[in-house]
Coordinates of C-alpha atoms in Angstrom, one line a residue:
X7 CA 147.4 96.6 123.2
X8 CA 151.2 97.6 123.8
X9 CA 153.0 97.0 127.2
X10 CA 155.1 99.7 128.1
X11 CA 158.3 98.7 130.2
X12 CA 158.3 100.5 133.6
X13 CA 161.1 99.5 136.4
X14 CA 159.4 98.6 139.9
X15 CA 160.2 101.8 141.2
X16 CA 158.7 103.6 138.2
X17 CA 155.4 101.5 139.0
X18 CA 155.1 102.1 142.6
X19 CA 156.0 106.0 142.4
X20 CA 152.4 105.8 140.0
X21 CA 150.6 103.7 142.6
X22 CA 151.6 105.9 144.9
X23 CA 150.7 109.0 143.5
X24 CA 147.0 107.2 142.5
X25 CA 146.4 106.3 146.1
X26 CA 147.2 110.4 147.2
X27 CA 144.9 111.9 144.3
X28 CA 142.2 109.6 145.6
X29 CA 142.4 109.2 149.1
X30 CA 143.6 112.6 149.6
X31 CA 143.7 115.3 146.9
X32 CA 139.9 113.7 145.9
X33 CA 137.7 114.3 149.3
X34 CA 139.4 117.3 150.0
X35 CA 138.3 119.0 146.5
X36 CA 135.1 117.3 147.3
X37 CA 135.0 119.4 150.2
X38 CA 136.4 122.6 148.8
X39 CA 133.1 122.6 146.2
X40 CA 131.2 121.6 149.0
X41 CA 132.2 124.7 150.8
X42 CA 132.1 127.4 147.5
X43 CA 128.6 125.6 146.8
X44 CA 127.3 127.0 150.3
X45 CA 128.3 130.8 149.3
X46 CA 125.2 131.2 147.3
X47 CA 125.5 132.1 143.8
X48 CA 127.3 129.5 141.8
X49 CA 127.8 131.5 139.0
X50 CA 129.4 134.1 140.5
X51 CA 131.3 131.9 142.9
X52 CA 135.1 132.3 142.0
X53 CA 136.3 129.5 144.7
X54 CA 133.2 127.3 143.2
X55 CA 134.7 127.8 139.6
X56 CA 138.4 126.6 140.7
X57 CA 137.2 123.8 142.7
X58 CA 135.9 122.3 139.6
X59 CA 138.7 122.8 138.4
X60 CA 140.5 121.2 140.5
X61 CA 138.6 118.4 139.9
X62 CA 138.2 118.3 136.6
X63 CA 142.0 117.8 136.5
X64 CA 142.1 115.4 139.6
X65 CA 139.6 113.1 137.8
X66 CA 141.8 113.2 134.2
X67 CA 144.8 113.0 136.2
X68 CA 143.1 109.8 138.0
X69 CA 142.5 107.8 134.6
X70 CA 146.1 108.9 133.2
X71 CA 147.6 106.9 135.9
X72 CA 145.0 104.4 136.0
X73 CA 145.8 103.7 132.4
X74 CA 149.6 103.7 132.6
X75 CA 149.8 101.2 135.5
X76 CA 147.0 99.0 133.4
X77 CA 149.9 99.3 130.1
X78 CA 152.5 98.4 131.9
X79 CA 154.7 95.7 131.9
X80 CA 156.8 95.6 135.2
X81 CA 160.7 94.8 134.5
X82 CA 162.2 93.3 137.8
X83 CA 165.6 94.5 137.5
X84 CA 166.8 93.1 140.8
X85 CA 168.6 89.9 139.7
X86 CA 170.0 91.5 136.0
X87 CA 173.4 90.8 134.8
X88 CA 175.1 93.9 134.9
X89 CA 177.3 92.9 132.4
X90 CA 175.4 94.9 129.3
X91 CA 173.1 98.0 129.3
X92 CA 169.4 97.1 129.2
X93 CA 166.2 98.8 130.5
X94 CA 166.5 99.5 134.0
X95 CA 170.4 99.8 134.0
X96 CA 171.6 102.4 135.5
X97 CA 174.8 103.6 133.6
X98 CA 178.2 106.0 134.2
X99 CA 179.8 107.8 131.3
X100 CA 182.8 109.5 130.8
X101 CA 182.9 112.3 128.1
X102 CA 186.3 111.1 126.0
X103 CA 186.7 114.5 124.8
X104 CA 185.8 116.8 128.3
X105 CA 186.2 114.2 131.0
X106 CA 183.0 115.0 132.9
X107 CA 181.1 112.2 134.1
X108 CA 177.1 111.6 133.6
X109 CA 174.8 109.0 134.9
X110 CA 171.8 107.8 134.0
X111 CA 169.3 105.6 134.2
X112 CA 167.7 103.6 131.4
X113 CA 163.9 104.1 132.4
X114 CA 160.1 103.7 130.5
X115 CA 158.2 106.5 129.2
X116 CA 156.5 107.3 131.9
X117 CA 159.3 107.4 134.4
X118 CA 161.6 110.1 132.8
X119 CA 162.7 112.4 135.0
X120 CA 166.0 114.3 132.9
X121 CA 166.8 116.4 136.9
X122 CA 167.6 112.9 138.0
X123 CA 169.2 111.1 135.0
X124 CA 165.9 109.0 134.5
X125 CA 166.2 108.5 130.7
X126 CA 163.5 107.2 128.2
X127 CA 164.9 103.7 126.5
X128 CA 163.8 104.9 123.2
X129 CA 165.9 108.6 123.7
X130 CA 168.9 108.7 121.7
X131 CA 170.9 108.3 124.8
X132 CA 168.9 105.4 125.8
X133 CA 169.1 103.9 122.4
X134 CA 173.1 104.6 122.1
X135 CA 173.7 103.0 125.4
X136 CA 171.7 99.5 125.0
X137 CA 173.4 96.6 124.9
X138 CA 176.7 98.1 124.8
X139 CA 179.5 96.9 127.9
X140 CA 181.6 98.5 130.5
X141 CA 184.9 100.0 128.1
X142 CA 182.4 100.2 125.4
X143 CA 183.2 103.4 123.5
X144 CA 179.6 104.9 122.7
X145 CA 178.9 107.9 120.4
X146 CA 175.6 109.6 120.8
X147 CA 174.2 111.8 118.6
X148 CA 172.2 114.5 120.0
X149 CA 170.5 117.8 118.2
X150 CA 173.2 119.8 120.3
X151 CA 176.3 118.1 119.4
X152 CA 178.2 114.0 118.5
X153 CA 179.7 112.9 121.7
X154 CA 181.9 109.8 122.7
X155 CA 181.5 108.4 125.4
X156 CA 183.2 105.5 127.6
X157 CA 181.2 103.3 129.8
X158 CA 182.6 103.2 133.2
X159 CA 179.9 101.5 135.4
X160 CA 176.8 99.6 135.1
X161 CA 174.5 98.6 137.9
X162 CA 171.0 98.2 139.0
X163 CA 169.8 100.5 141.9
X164 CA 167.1 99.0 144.1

C-alpha cells in the first residue's frame, strides 16, 4: 500500500471534516429520514428520497476520508531547512518576464486547494519547484504557456 504525503495541517483539516460528517451532518440526516419516514407513503415521499440521499453521500463521503487519513503519511514540516523547496514548502515566485509575484504551497493530493496556492507535489509547478533554492531561476512548463521564474522566498507556515 502507497503512503500519500499530507502536511499536518492537510491531516487535521480531514480529521476535522470526519468528526462534523459524523457527529453532526450524520444524526441530523438520521433525523431528517426519520422525519420524511413519518409522512406516510415512502414512495411518494420527496423529502424521504433526498434524505437518503443525503446519506448515501454522507456515508461514501465518510469512507473517502476514512481512507485518505488511513494512506497517509504525515510530513512534520515544522523543523525543515528552508534552504531548498520540498513538500510542505511554501514558496514565492517572481515572473522574470511580467514581474508579478505568486505563492504557493507544495501540498499532497488530497490537500490541493489552487484559490489558496495549495499545489499538488506531483503538478508541474510542484515538480518544477522541488529541490530548487532561493535565486534559483525555474522554468515551468504549463499547457497555457513556458514561464521563468525566480525564487524569492521559501518558508514553512505553521
Amino acid at each position: 500500500m502507497t503512503k500519500i504525503p499530507m502536511t499536518r495541517r492537510g491531516c487535521q483539516a480531514l480529521k476535522d471534516e470526519l468528526e462534523r460528517l459524523k457527529r453532526v451532518e450524520r444524526p441530523k440526516n438520521i433525523q431528517q429520514i426519520a422525519e420524511a419516514r413519518a409522512h406516510g407513503d415512502l414512495s411518494e415521499n420527496a423529502e424521504y428520497s433526498a434524505a437518503k440521499e443525503r446519506q448515501s453521500f454522507l456515508e461514501g463521503r465518510i469512507r473517502e476520508l476514512e481512507t485518505q487519513i488511513a494512506d497517509a503519511e504525515v510530513i512534520d514540516t515544522t523543523n525543515m531547512s528552508a534552504e531548498k523547496v520540498v513538500f510542505g514548502a511554501t514558496v514565492v515566485l517572481e515572473d522574470t518576464e511580467s514581474g508579478e509575484k505568486k505563492r504557493f504551497t507544495i501540498v499532497g493530493q488530497y490537500e490541493i486547494e489552487l484559490k489558496d496556492g495549495r499545489i499538488s507535489v506531483h503538478s508541474p509547478v510542484g515538480k518544477a519547484l522541488i529541490g530548487h533554492r532561493v535565486g534559483d531561476l525555474v522554468t515551468i512548463v504549463a499547457p497555457a504557456r513556458t514561464s521563468e521564474y525566480q525564487i524569492l522566498e521559501i518558508r514553512f507556515d505553521p
